[in-house]
XYZ file of C-alpha atoms in Angstrom:
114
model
C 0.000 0.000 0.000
C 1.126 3.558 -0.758
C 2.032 5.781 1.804
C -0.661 8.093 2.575
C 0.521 11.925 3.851
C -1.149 14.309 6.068
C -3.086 16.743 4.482
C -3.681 19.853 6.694
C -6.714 21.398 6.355
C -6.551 24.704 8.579
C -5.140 26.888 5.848
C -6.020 30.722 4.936
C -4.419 33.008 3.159
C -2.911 35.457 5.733
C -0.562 32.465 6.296
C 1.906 34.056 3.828
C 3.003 37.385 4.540
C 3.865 38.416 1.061
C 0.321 37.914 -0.737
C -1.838 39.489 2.537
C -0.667 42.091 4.973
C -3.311 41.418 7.371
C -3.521 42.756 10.929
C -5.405 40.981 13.514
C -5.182 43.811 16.134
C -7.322 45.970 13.632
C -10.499 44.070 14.311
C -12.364 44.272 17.760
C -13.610 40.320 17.227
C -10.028 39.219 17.072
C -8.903 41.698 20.107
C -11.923 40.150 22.237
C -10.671 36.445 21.194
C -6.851 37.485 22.223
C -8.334 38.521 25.305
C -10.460 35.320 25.734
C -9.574 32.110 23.638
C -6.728 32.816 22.556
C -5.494 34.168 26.119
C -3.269 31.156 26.710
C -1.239 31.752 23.280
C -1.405 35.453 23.434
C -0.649 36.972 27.085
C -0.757 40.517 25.763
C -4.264 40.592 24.722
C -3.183 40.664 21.193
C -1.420 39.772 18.684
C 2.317 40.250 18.322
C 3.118 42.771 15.425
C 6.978 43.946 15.966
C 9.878 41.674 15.430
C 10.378 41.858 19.573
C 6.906 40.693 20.054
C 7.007 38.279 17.430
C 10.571 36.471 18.397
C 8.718 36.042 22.190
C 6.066 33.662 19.865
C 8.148 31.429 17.716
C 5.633 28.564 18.343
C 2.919 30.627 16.468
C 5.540 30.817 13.422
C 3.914 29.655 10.131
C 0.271 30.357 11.677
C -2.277 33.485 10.614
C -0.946 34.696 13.398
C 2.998 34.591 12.481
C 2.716 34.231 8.830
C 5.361 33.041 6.794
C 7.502 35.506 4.440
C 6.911 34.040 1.419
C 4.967 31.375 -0.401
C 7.927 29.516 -0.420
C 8.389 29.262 2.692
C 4.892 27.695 3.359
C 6.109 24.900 0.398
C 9.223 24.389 2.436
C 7.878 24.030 5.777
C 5.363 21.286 4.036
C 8.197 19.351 3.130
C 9.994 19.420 6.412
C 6.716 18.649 8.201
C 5.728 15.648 6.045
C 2.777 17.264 4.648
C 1.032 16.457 0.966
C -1.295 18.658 0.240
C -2.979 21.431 2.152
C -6.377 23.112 2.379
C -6.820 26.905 2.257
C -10.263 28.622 2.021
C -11.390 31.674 0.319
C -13.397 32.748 3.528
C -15.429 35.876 3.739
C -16.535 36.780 7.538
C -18.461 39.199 8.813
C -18.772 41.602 11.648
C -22.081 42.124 13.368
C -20.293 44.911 15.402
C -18.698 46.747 12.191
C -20.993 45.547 10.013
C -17.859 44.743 7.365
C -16.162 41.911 6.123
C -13.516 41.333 8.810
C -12.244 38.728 6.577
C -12.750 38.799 2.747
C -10.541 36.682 1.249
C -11.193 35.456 -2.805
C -11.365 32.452 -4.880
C -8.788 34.431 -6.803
C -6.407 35.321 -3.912
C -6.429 31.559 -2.991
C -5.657 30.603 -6.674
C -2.744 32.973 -6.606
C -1.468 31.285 -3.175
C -1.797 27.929 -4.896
């Protein structure tokens, strides 16, 4: 039998720096889930932005959260990690306190990522 590899399937497109510049602390639904869910991870209340901040939370590297540089990157870390093939959704979420998309992400964007 073939050897089956992971796919992973929690993939979106501010994962790579280069193609999204995409700042978490901008939207009040993320800054309440920093502050709640995410507490553990994130003992600021936010997320980390400046180099400093982001060296303190290497084990968020290659997350939304920590993005990686380039596209690249993401390829190269799949290879190191064993994976496949991986997932990443075009997702479009809205705010019922803005009343915007806090995440609008296309079918196009994720073709370009691909």
């Amino acid at each position: 039998m073939t050897e089956i590899k992971a796919i992973d399937m929690m993939n979106y497109p501010p994962q790579v720096k280069e193609e999204v510049n995409y700042n978490f602390n901008d939207y009040p639904e993320w800054i309440h889930l920093a502050k709640t869910t995410f507490k553990p991870m994130l003992p600021m209340g936010r997320f980390p932005t400046t180099e400093e901040e982001l060296a303190q939370h290497k084990y968020l590297y290659g997350t939304m959260f920590y993005p990686y540089e380039t596209v690249a990157d993401l390829v190269k870390a799949m290879d190191e990690l064993g994976y496949d093939k991986i997932c990443m959704a075009a997702v479009k979420m809205w705010s019922l306190k803005t009343h915007s998309f806090v995440w609008d992400f296309s079918v196009d964007l994720v073709n370009r990522l691909v």
